[in-house]
PDB file of C-alpha atoms in Angstrom:
ATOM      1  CA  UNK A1302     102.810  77.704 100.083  1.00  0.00           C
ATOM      2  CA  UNK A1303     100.904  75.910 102.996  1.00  0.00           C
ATOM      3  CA  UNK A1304      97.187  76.944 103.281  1.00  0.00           C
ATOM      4  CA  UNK A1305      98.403  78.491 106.666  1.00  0.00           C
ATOM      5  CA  UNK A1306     100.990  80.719 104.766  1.00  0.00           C
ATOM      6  CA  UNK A1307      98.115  81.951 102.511  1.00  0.00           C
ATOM      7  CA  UNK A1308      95.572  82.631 105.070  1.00  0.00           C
ATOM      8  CA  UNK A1309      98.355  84.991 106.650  1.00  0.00           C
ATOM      9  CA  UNK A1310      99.773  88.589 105.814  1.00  0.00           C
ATOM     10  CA  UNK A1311     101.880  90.956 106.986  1.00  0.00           C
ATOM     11  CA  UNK A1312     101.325  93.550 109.249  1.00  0.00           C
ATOM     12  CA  UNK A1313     104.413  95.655 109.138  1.00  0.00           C
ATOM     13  CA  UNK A1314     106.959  92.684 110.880  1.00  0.00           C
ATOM     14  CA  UNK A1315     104.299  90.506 112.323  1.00  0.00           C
ATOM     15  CA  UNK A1316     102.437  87.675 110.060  1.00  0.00           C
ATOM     16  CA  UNK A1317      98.873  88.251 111.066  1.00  0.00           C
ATOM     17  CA  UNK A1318      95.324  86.033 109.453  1.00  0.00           C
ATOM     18  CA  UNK A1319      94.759  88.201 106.426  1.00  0.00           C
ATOM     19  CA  UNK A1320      90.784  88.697 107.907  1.00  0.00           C
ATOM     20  CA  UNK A1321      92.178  91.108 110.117  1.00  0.00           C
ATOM     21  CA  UNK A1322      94.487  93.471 108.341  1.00  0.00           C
ATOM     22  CA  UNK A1323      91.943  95.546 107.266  1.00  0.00           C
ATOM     23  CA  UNK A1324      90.640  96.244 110.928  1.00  0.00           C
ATOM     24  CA  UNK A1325      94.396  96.211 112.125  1.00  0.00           C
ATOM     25  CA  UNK A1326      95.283  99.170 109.215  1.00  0.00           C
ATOM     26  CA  UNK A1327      92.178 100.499 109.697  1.00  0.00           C
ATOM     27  CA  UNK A1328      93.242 101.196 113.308  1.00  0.00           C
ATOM     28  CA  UNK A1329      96.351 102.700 112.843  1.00  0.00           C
ATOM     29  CA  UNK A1330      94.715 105.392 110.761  1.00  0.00           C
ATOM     30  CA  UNK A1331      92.209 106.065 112.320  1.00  0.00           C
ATOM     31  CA  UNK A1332      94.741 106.511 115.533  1.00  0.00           C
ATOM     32  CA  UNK A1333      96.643 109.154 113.449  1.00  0.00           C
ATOM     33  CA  UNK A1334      93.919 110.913 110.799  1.00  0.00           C
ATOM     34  CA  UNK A1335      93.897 114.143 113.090  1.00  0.00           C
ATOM     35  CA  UNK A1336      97.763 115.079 113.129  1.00  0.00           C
ATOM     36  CA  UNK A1337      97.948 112.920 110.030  1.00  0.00           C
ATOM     37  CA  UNK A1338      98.987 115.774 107.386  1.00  0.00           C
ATOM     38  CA  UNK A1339     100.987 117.604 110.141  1.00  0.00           C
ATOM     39  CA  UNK A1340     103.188 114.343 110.239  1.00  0.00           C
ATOM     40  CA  UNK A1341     103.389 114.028 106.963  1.00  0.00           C
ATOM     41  CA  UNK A1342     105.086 117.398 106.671  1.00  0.00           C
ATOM     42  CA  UNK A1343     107.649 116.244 109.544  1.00  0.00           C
ATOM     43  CA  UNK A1344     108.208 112.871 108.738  1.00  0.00           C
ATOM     44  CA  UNK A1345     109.691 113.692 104.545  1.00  0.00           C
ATOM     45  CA  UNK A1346     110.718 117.181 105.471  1.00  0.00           C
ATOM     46  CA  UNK A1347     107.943 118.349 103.107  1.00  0.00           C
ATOM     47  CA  UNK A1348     108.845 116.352 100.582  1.00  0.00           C
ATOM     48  CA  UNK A1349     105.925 114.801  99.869  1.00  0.00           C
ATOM     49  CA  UNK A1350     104.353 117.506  98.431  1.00  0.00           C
ATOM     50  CA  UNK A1351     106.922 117.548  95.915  1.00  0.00           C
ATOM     51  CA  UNK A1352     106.558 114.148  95.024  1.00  0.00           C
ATOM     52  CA  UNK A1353     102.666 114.288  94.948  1.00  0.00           C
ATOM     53  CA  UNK A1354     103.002 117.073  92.667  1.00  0.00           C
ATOM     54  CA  UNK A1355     105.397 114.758  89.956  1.00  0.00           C
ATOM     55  CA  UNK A1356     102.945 112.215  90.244  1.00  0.00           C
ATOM     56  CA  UNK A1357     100.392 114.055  89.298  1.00  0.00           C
ATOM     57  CA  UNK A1358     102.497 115.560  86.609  1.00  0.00           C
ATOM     58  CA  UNK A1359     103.214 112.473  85.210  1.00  0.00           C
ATOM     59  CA  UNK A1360      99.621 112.257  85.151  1.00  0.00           C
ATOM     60  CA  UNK A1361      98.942 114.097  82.670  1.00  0.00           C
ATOM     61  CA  UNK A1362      95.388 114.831  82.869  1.00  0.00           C
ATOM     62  CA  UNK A1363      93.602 117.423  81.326  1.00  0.00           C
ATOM     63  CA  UNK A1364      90.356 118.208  81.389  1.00  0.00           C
ATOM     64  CA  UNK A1365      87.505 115.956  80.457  1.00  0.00           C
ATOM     65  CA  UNK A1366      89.276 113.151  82.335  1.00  0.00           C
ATOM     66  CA  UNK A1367      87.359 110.924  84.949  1.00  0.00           C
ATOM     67  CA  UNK A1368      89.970 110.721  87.271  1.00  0.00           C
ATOM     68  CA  UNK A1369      89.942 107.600  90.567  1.00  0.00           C
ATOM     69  CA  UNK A1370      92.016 108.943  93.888  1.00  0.00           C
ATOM     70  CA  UNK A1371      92.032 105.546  95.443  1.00  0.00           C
ATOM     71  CA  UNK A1372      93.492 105.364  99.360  1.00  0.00           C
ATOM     72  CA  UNK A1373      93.205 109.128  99.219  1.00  0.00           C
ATOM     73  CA  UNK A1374      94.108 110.110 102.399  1.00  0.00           C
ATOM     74  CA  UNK A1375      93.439 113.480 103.338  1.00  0.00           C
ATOM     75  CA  UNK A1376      92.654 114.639  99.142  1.00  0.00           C
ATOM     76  CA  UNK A1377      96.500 116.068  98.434  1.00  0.00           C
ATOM     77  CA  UNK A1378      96.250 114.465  95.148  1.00  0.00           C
ATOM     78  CA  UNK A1379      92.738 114.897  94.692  1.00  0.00           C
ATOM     79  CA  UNK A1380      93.706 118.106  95.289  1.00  0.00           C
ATOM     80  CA  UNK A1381      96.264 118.539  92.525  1.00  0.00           C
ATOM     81  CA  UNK A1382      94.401 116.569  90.293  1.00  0.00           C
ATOM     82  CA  UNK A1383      91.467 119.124  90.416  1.00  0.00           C
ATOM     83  CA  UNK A1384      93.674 121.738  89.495  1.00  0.00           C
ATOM     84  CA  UNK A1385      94.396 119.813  85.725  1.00  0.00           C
ATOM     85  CA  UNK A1386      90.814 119.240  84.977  1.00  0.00           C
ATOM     86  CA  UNK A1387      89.783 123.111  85.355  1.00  0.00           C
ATOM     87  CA  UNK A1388      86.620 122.114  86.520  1.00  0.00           C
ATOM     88  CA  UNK A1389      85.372 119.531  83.896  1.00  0.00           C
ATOM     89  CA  UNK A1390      85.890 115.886  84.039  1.00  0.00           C
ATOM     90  CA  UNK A1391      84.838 113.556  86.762  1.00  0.00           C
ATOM     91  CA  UNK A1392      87.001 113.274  90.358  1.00  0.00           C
ATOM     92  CA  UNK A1393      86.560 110.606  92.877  1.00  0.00           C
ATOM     93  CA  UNK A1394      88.292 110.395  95.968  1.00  0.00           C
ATOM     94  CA  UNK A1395      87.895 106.918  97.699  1.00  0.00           C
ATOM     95  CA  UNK A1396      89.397 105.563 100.423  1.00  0.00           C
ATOM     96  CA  UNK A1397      88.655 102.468 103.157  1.00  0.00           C
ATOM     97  CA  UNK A1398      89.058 104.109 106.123  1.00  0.00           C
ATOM     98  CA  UNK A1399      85.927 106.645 107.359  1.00  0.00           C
ATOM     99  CA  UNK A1400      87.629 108.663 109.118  1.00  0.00           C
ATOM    100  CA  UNK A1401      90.404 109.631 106.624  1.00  0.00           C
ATOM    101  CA  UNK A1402      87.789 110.176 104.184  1.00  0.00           C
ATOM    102  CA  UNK A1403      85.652 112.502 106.556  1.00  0.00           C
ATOM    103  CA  UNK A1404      88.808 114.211 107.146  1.00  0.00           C
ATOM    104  CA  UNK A1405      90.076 114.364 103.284  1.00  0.00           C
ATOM    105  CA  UNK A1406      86.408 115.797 102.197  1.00  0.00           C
ATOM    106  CA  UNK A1407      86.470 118.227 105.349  1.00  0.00           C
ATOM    107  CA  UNK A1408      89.857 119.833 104.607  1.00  0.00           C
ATOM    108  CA  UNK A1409      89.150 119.946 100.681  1.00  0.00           C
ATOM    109  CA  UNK A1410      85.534 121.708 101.245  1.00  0.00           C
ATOM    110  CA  UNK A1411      87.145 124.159 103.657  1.00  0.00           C
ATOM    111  CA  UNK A1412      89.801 124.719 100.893  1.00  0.00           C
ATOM    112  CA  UNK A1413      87.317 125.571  98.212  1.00  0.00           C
ATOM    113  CA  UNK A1414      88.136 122.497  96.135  1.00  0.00           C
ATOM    114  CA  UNK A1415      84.029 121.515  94.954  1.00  0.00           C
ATOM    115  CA  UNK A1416      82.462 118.921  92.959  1.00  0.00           C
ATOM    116  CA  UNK A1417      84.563 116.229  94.213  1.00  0.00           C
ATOM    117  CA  UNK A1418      82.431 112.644  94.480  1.00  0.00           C
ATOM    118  CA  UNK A1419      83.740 110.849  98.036  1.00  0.00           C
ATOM    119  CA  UNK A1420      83.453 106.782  97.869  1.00  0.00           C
ATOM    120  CA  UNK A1421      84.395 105.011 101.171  1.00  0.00           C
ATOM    121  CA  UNK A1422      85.548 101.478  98.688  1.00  0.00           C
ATOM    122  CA  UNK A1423      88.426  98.569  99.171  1.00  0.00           C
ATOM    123  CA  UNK A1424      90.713  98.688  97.062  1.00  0.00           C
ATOM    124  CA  UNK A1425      90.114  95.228  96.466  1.00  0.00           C
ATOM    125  CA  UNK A1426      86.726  95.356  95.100  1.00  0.00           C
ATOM    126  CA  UNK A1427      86.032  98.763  93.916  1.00  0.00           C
ATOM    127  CA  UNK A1428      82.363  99.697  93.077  1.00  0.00           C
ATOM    128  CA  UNK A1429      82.580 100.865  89.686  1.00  0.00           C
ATOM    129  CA  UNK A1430      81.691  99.218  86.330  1.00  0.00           C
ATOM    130  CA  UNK A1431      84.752  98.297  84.176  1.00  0.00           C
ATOM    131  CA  UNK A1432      86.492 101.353  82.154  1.00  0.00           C
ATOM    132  CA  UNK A1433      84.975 104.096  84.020  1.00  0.00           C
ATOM    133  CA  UNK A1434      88.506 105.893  84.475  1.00  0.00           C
ATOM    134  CA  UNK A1435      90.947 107.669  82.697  1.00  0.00           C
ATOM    135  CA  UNK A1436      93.421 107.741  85.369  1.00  0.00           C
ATOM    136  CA  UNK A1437      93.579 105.788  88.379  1.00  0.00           C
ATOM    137  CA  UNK A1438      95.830 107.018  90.817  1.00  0.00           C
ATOM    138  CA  UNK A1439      97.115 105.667  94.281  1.00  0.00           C
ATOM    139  CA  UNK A1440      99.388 107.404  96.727  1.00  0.00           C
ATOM    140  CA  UNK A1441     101.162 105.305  99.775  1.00  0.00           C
ATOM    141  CA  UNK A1442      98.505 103.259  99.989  1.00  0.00           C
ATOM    142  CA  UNK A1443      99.076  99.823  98.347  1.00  0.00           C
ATOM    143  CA  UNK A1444     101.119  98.723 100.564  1.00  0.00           C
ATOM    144  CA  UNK A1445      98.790  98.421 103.013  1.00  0.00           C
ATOM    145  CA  UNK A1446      96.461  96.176 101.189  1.00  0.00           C
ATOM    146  CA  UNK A1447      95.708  92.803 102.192  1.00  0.00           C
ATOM    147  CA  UNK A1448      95.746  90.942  98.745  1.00  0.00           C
ATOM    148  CA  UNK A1449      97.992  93.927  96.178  1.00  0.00           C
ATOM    149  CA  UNK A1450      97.159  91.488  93.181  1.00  0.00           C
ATOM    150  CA  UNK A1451      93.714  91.601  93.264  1.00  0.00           C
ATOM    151  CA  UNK A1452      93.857  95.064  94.214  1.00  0.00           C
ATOM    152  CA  UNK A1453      96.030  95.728  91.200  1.00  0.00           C
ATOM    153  CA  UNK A1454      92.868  93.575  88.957  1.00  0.00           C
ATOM    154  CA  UNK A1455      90.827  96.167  90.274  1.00  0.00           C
ATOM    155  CA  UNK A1456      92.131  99.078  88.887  1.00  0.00           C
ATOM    156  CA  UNK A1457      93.183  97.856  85.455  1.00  0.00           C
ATOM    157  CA  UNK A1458      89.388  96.266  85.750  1.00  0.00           C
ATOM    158  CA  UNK A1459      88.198 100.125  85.993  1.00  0.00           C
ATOM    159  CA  UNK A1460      91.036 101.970  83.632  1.00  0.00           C
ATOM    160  CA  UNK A1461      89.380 102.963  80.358  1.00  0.00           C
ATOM    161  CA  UNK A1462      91.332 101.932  77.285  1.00  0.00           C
ATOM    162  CA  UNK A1463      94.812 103.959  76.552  1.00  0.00           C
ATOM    163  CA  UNK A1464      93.986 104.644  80.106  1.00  0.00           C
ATOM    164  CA  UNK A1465      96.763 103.945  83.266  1.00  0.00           C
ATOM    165  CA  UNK A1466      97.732 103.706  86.588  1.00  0.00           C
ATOM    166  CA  UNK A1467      99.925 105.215  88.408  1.00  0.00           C
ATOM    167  CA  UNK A1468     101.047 104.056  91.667  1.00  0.00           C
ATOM    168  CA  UNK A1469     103.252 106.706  94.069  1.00  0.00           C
ATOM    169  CA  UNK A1470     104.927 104.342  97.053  1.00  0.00           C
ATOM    170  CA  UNK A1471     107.730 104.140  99.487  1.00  0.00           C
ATOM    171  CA  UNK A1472     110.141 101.833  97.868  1.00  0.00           C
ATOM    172  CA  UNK A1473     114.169 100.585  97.825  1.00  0.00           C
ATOM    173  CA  UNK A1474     117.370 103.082  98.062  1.00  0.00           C
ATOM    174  CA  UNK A1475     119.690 102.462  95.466  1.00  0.00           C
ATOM    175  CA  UNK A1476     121.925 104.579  96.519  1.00  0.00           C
ATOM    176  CA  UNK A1477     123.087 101.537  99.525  1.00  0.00           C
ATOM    177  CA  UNK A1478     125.567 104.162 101.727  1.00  0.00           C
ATOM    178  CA  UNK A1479     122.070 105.680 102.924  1.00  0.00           C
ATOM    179  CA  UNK A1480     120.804 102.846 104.308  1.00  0.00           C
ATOM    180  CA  UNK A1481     121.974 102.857 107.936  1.00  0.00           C
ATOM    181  CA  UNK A1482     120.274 106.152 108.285  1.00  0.00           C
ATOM    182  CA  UNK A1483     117.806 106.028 106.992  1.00  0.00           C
ATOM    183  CA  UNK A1484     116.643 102.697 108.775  1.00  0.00           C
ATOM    184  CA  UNK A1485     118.255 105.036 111.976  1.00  0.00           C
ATOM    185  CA  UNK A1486     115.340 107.347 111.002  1.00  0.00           C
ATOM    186  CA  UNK A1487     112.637 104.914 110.237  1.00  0.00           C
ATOM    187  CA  UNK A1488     112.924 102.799 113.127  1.00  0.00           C
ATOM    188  CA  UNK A1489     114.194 105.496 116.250  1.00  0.00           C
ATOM    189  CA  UNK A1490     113.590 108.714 114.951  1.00  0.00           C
ATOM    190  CA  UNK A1491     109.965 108.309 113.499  1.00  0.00           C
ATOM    191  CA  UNK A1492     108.091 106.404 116.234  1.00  0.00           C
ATOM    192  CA  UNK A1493     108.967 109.186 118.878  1.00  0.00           C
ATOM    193  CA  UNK A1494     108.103 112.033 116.621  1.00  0.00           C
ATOM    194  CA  UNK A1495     104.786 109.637 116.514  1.00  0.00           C
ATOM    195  CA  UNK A1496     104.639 109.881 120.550  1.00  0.00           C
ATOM    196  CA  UNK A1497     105.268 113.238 120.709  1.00  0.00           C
ATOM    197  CA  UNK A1498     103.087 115.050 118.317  1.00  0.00           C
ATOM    198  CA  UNK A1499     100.019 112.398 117.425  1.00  0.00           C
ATOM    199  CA  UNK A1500     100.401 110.252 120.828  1.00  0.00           C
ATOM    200  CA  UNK A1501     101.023 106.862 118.829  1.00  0.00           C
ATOM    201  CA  UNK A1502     103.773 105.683 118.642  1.00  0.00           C
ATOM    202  CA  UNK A1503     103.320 102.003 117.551  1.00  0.00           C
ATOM    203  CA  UNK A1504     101.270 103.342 114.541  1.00  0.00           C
ATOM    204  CA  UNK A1505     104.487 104.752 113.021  1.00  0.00           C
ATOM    205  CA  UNK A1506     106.580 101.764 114.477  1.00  0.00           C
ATOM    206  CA  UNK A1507     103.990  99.886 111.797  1.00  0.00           C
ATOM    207  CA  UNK A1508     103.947 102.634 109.008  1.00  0.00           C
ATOM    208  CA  UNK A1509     108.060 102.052 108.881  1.00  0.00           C
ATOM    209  CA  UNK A1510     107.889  98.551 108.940  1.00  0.00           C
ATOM    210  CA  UNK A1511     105.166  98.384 106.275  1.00  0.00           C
ATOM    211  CA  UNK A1512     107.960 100.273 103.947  1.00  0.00           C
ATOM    212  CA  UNK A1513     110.614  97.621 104.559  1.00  0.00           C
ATOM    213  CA  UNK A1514     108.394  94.649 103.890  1.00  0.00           C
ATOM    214  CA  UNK A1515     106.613  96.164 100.357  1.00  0.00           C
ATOM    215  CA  UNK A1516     108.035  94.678  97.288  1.00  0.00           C
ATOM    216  CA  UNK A1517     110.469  96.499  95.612  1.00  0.00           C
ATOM    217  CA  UNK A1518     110.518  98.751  91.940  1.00  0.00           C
ATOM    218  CA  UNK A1519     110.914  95.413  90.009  1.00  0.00           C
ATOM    219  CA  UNK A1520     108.896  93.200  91.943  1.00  0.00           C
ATOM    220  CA  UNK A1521     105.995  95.409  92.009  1.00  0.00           C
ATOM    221  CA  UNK A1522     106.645  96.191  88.529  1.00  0.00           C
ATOM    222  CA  UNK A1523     106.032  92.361  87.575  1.00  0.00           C
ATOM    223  CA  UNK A1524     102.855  92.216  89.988  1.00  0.00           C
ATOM    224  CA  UNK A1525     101.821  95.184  87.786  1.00  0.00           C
ATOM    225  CA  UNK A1526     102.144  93.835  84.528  1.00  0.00           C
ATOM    226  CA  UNK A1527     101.179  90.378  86.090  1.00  0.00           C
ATOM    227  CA  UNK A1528      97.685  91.986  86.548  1.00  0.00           C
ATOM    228  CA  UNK A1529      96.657  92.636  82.671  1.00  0.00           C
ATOM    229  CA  UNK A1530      98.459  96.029  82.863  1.00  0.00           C
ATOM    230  CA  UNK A1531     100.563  97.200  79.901  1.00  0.00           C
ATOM    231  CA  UNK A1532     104.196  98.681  79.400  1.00  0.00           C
ATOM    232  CA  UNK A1533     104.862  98.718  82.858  1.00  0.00           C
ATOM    233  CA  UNK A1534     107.714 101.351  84.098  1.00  0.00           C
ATOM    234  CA  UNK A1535     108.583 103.104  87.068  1.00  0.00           C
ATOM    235  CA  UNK A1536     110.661 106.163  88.302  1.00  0.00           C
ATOM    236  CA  UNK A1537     112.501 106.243  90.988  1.00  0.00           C
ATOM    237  CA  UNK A1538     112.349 109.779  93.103  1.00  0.00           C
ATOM    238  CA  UNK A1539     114.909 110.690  95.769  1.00  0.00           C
ATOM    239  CA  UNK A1540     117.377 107.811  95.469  1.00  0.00           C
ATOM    240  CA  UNK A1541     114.747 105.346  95.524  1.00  0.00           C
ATOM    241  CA  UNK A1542     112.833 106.062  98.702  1.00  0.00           C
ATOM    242  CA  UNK A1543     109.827 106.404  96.962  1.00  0.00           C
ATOM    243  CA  UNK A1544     108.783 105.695  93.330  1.00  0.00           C
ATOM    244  CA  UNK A1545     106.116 106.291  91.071  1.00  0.00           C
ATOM    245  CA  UNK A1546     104.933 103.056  89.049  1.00  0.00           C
ATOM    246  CA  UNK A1547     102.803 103.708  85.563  1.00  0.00           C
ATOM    247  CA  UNK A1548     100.868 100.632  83.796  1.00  0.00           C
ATOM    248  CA  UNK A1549      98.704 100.705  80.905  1.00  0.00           C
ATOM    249  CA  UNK A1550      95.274  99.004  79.333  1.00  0.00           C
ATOM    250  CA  UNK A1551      94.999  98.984  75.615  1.00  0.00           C
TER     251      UNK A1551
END
């Protein structure tokens, strides 16, 4: 790789210097934070909240657990996850982007959900010592870091022992005959829902692009394990569209 390749990223399709996908993401989301859960709802048909809810099953917390949200969003899984602890354990909900976070803490204080800790953190270098967590957690989020290795450092760098990670993403079809629509969907369908109901629709041009170009269940699998994490596995949900990725520290 030429130093000009690694300087570079991607940024959904385009190859962009790495120094600026973190402003570049950070604009798209902050672009679509307001109508950001009422997309989500339109965009999977509701189905994320089904998948949220098997990662978080797969989880298995219980209370007692100190539990890392990282790339949280608007708190669904911080949400879910407060439900296992019962309210003892430690919950942090971190994510990069201010306004996400503002919005994630406003919606889960209106909700009821207390004694949630809020870090605004990079993925890539997290600020908390090594083995603070039971679980760390990340939901449709990694692929829209800059450097996913070091990222991936991070959290093994913060598990606990006979702790793990658990990583929920958009990821291959294996079931091929879908493809053609559901790259119909991804490519025509979701940028104008983006136009009509947030106003943006280049932000959701990016967000399907961003699925194509992540790495899929085996390749991120072998970053995984290629990070110090342990008995790597993953599980594919809804013929591959999405999948949940677990890897342990011993």
């Amino acid at each position: 790789m030429s130093k000009a390749d690694s300087d570079s990223t991607d940024f959904g399709y385009q190859r962009i210097p790495a120094a600026q996908k973190v402003e570049r993401v950070g604009a798209v989301f902050r672009s679509v934070a307001e109508r950001y859960d009422l997309m989500n709802d339109l965009m999977s048909a509701g189905l994320h909240r089904l998948w949220k809810r098997q990662t978080i099953g797969m989880a298995r917390l219980r209370p007692g657990h100190a539990v890392l949200d990282l790339a949280a969003g608007t708190g669904d899984l911080t949400r879910l996850a407060m439900r296992e602890l019962r309210g003892r354990g430690r919950m942090v909900m971190s994510d990069i982007n201010e306004a996400m976070l503002s919005r994630g803490r406003d919606r889960l204080i209106d909700e009821g959900v207390l004694g949630v800790e809020y870090v605004l953190a990079n993925v890539e270098e997290l600020p908390f010592p090594d083995a603070s967590f039971d679980r760390v957690i990340i939901g449709f989020g990694l692929r829209n870091v800059t450097d996913k290795a070091r990222a991936l450092q991070e959290m093994r760098r913060v598990l606990r022992p006979g702790g793990f990670v658990l990583v929920l993403e958009f990821s291959k079809l294996y079931l091929p005959g879908l493809t053609p629509v559901y790259d119909m969907y991804s490519f025509h369908v979701l940028p104008r829902m983006g136009q009509m109901i947030a106003g943006d629709s280049e932000s959701y041009r990016y967000l399907a692009e961003s699925i194509r170009m992540h790495p899929d269940q085996e390749t991120l699998r072998d970053m995984m394990s290629g990070a110090g994490l342990e008995d790597c596995d993953y599980t594919n949900l809804s013929g591959g569209i999405v999948a949940v990725h677990r890897g342990y520290r011993y």
